[in-house]
Short mmCIF file of C-alpha atoms and ligand atoms in Angstrom, two decimals:
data_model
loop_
_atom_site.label_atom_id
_atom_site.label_comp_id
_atom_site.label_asym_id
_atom_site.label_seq_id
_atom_site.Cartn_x
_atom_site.Cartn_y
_atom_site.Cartn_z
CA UNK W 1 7.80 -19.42 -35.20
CA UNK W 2 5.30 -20.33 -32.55
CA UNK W 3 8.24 -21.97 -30.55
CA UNK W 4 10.06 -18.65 -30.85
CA UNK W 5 6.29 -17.19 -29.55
CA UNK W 6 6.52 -19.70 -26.62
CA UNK W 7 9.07 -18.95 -25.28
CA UNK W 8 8.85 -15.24 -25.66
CA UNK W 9 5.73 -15.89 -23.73
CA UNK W 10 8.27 -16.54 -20.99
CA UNK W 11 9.05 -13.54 -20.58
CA UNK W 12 5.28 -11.62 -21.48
CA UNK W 13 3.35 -14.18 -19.60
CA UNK W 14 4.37 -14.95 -16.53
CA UNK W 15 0.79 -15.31 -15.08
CA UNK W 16 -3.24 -14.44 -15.55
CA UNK W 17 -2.34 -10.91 -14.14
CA UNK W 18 0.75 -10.16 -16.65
CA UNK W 19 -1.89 -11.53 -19.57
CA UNK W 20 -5.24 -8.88 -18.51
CA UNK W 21 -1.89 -6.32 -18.32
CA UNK W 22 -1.34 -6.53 -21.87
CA UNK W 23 -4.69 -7.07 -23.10
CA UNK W 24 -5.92 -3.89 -20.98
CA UNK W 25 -2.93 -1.70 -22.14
CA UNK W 26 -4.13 -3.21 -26.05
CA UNK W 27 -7.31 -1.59 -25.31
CA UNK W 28 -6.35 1.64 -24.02
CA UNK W 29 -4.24 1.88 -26.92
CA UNK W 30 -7.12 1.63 -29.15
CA UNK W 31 -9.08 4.53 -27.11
CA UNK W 32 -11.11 2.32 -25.33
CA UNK W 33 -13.36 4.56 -22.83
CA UNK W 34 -15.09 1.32 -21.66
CA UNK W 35 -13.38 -1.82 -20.60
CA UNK W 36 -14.60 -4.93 -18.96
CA UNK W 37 -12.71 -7.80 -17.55
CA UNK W 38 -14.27 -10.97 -16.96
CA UNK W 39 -11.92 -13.47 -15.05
CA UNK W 40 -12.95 -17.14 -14.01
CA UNK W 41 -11.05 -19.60 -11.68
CA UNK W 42 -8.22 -16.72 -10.68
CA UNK W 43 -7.84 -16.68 -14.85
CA UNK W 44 -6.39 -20.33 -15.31
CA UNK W 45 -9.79 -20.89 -16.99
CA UNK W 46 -10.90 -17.84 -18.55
CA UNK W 47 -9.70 -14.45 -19.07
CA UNK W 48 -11.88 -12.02 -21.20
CA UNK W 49 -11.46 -8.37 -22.07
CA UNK W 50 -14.33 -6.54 -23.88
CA UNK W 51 -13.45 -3.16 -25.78
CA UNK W 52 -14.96 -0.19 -27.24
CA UNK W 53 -11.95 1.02 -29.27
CA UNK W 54 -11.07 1.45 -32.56
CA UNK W 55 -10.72 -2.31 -33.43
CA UNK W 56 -9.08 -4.52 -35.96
CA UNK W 57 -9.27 -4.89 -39.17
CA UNK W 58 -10.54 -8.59 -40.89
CA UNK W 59 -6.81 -8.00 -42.71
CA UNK W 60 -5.46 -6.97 -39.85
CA UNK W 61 -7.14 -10.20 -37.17
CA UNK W 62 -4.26 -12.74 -37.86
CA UNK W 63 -1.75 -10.57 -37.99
CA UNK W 64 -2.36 -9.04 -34.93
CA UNK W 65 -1.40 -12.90 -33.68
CA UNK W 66 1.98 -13.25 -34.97
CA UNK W 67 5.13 -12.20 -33.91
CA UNK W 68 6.04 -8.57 -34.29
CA UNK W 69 3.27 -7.65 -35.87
CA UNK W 70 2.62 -4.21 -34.40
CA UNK W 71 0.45 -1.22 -35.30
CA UNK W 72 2.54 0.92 -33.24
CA UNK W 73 5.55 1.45 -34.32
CA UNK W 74 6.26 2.22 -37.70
CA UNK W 75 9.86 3.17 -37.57
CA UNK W 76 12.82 3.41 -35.66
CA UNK W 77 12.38 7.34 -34.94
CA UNK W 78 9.06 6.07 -32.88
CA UNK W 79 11.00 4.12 -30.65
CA UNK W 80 12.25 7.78 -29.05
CA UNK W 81 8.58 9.34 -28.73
CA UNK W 82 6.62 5.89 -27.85
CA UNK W 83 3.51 7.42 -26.18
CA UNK W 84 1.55 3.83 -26.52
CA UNK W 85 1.93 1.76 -24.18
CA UNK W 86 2.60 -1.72 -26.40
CA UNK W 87 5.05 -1.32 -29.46
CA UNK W 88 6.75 -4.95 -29.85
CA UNK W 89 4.23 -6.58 -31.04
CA UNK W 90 4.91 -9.43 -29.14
CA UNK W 91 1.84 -10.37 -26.18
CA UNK W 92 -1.10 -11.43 -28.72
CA UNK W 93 1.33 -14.09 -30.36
CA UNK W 94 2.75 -14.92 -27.15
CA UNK W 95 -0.05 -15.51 -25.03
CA UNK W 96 -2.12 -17.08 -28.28
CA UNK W 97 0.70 -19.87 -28.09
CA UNK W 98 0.23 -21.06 -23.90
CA UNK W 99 -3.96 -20.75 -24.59
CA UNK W 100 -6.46 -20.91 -26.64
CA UNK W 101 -7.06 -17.01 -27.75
CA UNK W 102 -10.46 -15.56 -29.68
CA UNK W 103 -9.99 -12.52 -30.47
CA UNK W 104 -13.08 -11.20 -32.27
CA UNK W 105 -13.03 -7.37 -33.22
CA UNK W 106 -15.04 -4.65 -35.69
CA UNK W 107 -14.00 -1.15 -36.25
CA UNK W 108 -16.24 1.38 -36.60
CA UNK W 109 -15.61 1.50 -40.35
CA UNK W 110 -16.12 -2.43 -41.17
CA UNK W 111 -19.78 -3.53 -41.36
CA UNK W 112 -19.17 -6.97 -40.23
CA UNK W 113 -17.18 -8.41 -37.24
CA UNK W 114 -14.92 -11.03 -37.42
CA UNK W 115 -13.05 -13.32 -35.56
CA UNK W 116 -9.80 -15.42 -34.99
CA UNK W 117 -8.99 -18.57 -33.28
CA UNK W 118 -5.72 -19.85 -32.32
CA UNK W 119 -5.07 -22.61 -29.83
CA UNK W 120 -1.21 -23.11 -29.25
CA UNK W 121 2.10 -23.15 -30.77
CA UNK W 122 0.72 -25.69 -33.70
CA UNK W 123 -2.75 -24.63 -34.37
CA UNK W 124 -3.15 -22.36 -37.33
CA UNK W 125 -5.10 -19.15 -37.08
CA UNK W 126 -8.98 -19.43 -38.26
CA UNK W 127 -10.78 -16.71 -39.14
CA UNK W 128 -14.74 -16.25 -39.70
CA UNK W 129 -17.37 -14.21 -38.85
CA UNK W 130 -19.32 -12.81 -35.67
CA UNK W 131 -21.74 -10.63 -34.03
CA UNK W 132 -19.94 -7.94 -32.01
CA UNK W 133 -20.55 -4.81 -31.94
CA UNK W 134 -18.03 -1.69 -32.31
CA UNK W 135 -14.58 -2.67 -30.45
CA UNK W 136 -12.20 -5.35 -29.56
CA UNK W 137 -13.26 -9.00 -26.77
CA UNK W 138 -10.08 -11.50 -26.43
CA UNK W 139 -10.67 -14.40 -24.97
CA UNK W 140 -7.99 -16.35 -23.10
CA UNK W 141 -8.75 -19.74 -21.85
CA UNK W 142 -6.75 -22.50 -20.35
CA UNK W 143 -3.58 -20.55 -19.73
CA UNK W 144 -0.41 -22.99 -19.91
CA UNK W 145 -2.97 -25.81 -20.91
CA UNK W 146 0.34 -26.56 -22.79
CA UNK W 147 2.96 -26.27 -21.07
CA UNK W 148 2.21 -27.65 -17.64
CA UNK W 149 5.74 -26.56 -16.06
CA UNK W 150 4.44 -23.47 -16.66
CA UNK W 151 1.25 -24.20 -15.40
CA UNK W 152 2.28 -25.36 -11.67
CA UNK W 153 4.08 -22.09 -10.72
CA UNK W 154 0.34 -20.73 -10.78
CA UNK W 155 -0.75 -20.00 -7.33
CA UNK W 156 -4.64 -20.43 -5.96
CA UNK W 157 -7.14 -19.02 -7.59
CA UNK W 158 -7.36 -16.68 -4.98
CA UNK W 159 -3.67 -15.18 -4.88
CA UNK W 160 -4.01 -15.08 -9.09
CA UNK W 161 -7.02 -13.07 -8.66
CA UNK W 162 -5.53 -10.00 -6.02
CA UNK W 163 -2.62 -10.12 -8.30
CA UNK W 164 -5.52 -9.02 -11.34
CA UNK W 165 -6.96 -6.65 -8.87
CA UNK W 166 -4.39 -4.78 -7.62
CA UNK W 167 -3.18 -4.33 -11.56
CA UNK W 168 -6.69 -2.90 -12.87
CA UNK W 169 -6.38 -0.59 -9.25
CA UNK W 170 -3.09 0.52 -10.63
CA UNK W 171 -4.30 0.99 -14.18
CA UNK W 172 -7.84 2.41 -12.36
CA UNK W 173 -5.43 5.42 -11.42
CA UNK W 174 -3.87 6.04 -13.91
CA UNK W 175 -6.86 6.66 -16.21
CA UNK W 176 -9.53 8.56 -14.61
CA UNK W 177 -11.52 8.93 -18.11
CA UNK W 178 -11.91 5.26 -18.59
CA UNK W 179 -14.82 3.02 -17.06
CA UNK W 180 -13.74 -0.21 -15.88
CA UNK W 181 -15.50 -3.35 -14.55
CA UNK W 182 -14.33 -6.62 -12.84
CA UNK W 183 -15.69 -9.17 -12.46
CA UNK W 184 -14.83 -12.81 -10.94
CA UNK W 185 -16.64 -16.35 -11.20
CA UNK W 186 -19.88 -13.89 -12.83
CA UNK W 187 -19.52 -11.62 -9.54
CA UNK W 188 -18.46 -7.82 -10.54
CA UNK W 189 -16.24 -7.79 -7.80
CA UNK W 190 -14.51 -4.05 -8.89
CA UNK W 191 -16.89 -1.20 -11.28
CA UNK W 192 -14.67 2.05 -11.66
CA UNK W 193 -17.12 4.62 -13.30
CA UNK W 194 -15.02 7.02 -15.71
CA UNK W 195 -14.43 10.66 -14.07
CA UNK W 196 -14.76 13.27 -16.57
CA UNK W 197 -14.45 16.05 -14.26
CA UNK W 198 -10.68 16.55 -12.62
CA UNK W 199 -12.89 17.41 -9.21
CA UNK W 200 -14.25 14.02 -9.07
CA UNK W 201 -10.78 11.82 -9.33
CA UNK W 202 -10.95 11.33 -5.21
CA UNK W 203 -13.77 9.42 -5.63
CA UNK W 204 -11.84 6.77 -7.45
CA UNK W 205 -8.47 7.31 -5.48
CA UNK W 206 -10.85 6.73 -2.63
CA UNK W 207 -12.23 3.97 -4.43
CA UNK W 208 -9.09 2.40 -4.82
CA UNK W 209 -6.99 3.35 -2.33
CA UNK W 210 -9.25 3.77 0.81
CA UNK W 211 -11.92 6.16 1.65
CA UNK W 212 -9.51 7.84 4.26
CA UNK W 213 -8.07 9.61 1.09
CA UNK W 214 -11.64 11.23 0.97
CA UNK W 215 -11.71 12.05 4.30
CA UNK W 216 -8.63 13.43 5.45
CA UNK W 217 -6.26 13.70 2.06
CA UNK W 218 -4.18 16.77 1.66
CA UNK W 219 -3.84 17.70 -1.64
CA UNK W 220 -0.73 18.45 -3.62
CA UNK W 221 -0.03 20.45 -6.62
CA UNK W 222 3.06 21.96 -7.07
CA UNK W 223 5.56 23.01 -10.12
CA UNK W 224 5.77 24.56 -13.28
CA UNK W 225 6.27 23.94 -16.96
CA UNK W 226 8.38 20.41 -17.59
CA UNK W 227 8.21 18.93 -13.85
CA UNK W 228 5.08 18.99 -11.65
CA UNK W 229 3.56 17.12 -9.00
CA UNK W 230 0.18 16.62 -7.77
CA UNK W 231 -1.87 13.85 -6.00
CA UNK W 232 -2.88 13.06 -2.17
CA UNK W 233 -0.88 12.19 1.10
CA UNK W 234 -2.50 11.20 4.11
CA UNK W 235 -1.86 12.72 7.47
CA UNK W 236 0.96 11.33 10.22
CA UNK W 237 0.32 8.65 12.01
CA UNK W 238 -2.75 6.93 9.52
CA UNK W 239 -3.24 3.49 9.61
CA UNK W 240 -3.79 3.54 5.88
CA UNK W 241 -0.56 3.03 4.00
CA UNK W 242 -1.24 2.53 0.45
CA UNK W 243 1.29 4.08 -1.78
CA UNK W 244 0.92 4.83 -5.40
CA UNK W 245 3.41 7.07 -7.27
CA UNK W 246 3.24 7.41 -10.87
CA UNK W 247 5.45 9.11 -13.14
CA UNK W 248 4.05 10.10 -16.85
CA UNK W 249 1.35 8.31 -15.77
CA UNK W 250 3.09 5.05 -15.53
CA UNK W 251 3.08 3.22 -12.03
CA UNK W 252 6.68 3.07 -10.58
CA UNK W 253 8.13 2.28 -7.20
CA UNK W 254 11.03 4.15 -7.71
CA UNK W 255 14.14 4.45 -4.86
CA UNK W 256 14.39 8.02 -5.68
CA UNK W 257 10.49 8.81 -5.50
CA UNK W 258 10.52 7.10 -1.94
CA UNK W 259 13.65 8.34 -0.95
CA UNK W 260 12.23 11.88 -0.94
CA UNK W 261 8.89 11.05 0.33
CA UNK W 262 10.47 9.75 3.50
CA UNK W 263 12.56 12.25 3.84
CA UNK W 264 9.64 15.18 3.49
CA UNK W 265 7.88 13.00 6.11
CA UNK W 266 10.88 12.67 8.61
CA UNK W 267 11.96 16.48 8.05
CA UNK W 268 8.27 17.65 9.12
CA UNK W 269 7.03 14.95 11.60
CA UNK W 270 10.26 13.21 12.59
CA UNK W 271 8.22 9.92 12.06
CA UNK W 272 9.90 7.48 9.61
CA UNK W 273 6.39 5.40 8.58
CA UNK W 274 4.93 6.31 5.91
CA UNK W 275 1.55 6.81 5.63
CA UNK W 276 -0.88 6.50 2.45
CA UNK W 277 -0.10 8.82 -0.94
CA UNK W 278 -1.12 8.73 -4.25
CA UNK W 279 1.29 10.73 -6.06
CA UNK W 280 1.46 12.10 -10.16
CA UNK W 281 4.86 13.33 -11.28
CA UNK W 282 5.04 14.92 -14.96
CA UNK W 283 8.23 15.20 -16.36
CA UNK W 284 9.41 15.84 -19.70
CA UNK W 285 9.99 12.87 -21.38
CA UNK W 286 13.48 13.95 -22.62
CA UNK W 287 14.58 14.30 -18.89
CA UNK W 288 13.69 10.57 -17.76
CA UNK W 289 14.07 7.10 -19.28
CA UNK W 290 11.17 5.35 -18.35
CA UNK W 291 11.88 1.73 -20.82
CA UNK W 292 14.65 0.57 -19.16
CA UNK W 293 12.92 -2.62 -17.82
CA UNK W 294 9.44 -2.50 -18.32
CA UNK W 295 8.31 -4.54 -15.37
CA UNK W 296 10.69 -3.32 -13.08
CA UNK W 297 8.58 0.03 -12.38
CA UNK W 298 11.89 1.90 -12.17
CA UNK W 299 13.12 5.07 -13.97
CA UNK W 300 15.89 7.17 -14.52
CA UNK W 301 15.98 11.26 -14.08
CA UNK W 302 18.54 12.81 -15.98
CA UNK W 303 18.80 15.16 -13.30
CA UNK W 304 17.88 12.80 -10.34
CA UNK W 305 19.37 15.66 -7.54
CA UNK W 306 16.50 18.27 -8.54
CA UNK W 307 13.92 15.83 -8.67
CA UNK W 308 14.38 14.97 -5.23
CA UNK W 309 14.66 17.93 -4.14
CA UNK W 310 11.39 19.44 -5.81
CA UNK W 311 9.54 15.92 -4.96
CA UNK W 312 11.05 16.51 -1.03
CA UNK W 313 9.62 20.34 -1.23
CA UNK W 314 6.29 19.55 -2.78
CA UNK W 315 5.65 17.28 -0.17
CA UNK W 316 6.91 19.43 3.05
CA UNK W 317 4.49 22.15 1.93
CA UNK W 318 1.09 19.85 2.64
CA UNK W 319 2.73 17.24 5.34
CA UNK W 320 1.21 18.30 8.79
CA UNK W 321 3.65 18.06 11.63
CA UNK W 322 2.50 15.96 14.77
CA UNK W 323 0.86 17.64 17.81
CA UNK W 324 2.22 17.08 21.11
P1 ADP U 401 1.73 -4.30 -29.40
O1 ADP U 401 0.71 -3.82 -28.39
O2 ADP U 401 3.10 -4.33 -28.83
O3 ADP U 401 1.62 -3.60 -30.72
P2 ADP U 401 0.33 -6.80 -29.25
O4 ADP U 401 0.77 -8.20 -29.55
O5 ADP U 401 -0.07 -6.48 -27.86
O6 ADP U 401 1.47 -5.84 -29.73
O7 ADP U 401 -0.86 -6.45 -30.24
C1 ADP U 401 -0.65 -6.60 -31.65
C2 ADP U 401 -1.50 -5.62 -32.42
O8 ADP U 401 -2.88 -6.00 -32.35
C3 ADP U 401 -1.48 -4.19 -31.91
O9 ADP U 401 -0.40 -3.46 -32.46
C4 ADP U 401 -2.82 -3.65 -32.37
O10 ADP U 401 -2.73 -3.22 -33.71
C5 ADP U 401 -3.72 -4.86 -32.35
N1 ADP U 401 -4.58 -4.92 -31.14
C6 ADP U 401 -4.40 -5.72 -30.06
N2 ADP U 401 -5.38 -5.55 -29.15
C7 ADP U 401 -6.21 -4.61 -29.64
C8 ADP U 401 -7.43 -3.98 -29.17
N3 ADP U 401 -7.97 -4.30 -27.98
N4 ADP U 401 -8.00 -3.05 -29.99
C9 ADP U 401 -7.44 -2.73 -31.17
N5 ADP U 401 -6.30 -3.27 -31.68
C10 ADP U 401 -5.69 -4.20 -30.93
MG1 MG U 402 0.30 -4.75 -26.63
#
């Protein structure tokens, strides 16, 4: 079975920044409000997330390690309303069988904390107990330590570690209500204080995505009831071009999406570059399918013509034309 977890882990762990993915989408499927994410050596050496969620179990500690062993989903109806963002049950086992994993947890109902140790596809899970306090820390270390074909497609520590970064900045906007710190070699290199209050989420787009989304962002709401649009474009012409579109909430670079945003751009300005944009579309879920490849940030309207065409008008009511 831990053969059939390796090389599932092909697929699940393709580097440090696809293991903090599923570790940080574990946590904010346990309600974390509070995350941390300490990273050493780009993550070849260490990768730990610290949790204040619900937690698991002392019953539940090895089983979260094996294969399809999920919390998630507990039957085949779930698969059509999946609102977590896990349900296969497959990361913990596959990324406890290319390290050495701790995972070390107490929920709020348990009086002790306890924790689990697995080292590769051989090594059988120990459990004992620990002092932690109320939520969930894995520990990853040595990624690939064995399986060194793996190991060499891992770039410097350096490229590893913007890969990490520009995933929590993703995850950063797409969960204003959660506090998240990064930290690299001991250095808190990223903190992203929760925002409560809808009037405060520019400070982390700006944050994130440049303070020019602070200081000259047009704001966009537009829609009604089953398809709506909001977020922040930058003016014509700015030299900051970071693009984030998001629909349900999930980041997506969709041909669609773009395809309208250009075309809003070109209709009003005549200017094909794009500048920045941070952009939310809600849709019902019945009218997309979002799981068709879940790392290929792609989706599917059922009715891909009026999405356009509402995405194209949303965004010609706020783009500025250019002067002169
Ligand atoms: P999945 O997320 O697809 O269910 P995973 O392998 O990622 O599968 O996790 C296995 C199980 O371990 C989850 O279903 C959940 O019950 C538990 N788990 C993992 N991480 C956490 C966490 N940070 N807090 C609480 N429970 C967790
Ligand atoms: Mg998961």
């Amino acid at each position: 079975a831990r053969l059939a977890n390796q090389i599932a882990a092909g697929e699940v762990v393709e580097r440090p920044a696809s293991v903090v993915k599923e570790l940080v989408e574990n946590s904010l499927d346990a309600g974390a409000t509070r995350i941390q994410i300490e990273i050493e050596r780009g993550g070849h050496k260490l990768i730990r997330i610290r949790d204040n969620g619900s937690g698991i179990g002392k019953e539940e500690l090895t089983l979260a390690l094996s294969r399809h062993a999920t919390s998630k989903l507990k039957s085949l109806d779930d698969l059509e309303n999946i609102c977590s963002l896990g349900f296969r049950g497959e990361a913990l086992a596959s990324i406890s069988s290319v390290s050495r994993l701790t995972l070390s947890s107490k929920p709020k109902t348990q009086d002790a904390a306890w924790q689990a140790f697995a080292e590769g596809r051989d090594m059988a899970v120990q459990v004992k107990p620990v002092a932690h306090p109320d939520g969930t820390t894995i520990e990853v270390k040595d990624l690939f330590f064995n399986t060194p074909a793996r190991r060499k497609f891992l770039r410097t520590e350096k490229t590893e570690f913007t890969h990490i970064d520009e995933l929590i900045k993703r995850i950063a906007l797409s969960r204003f209500d959660v506090s998240i710190t990064l930290t690299h070699n001991e250095k808190v290199v990223r903190q992203y204080r929760a925002k409560t209050d809808p009037a405060h989420a520019i400070t982390r787009v700006a944050q994130v995505a440049g303070k020019a989304f602070a200081e000259q962002g047009l704001h966009i709401q537009s829609g009604e009831a089953g398809l709506q649009l909001h977020g922040w474009v930058l003016p014509v012409g700015s030299v900051n071009t970071t693009q984030y579109t998001y629909v349900n909430n999930r980041m997506m670079r969709d041909k669609l999406i773009l395809h309208a945003i250009r075309q809003a751009f070109e209709e009003v300005s005549g200017v094909q570059e794009l500048p920045g944009f941070v952009i939310y579309i809600d849709i019902d879920p019945r009218q997309v399918d979002v799981n068709v490849h879940p790392a290929k940030h792609e989706v599917r309207f059922h009715q891909g013509r009026l999405v356009h065409d509402f995405i194209l008008q949303a965004i010609k009511q706020v783009v500025v034309p250019l002067q002169g």
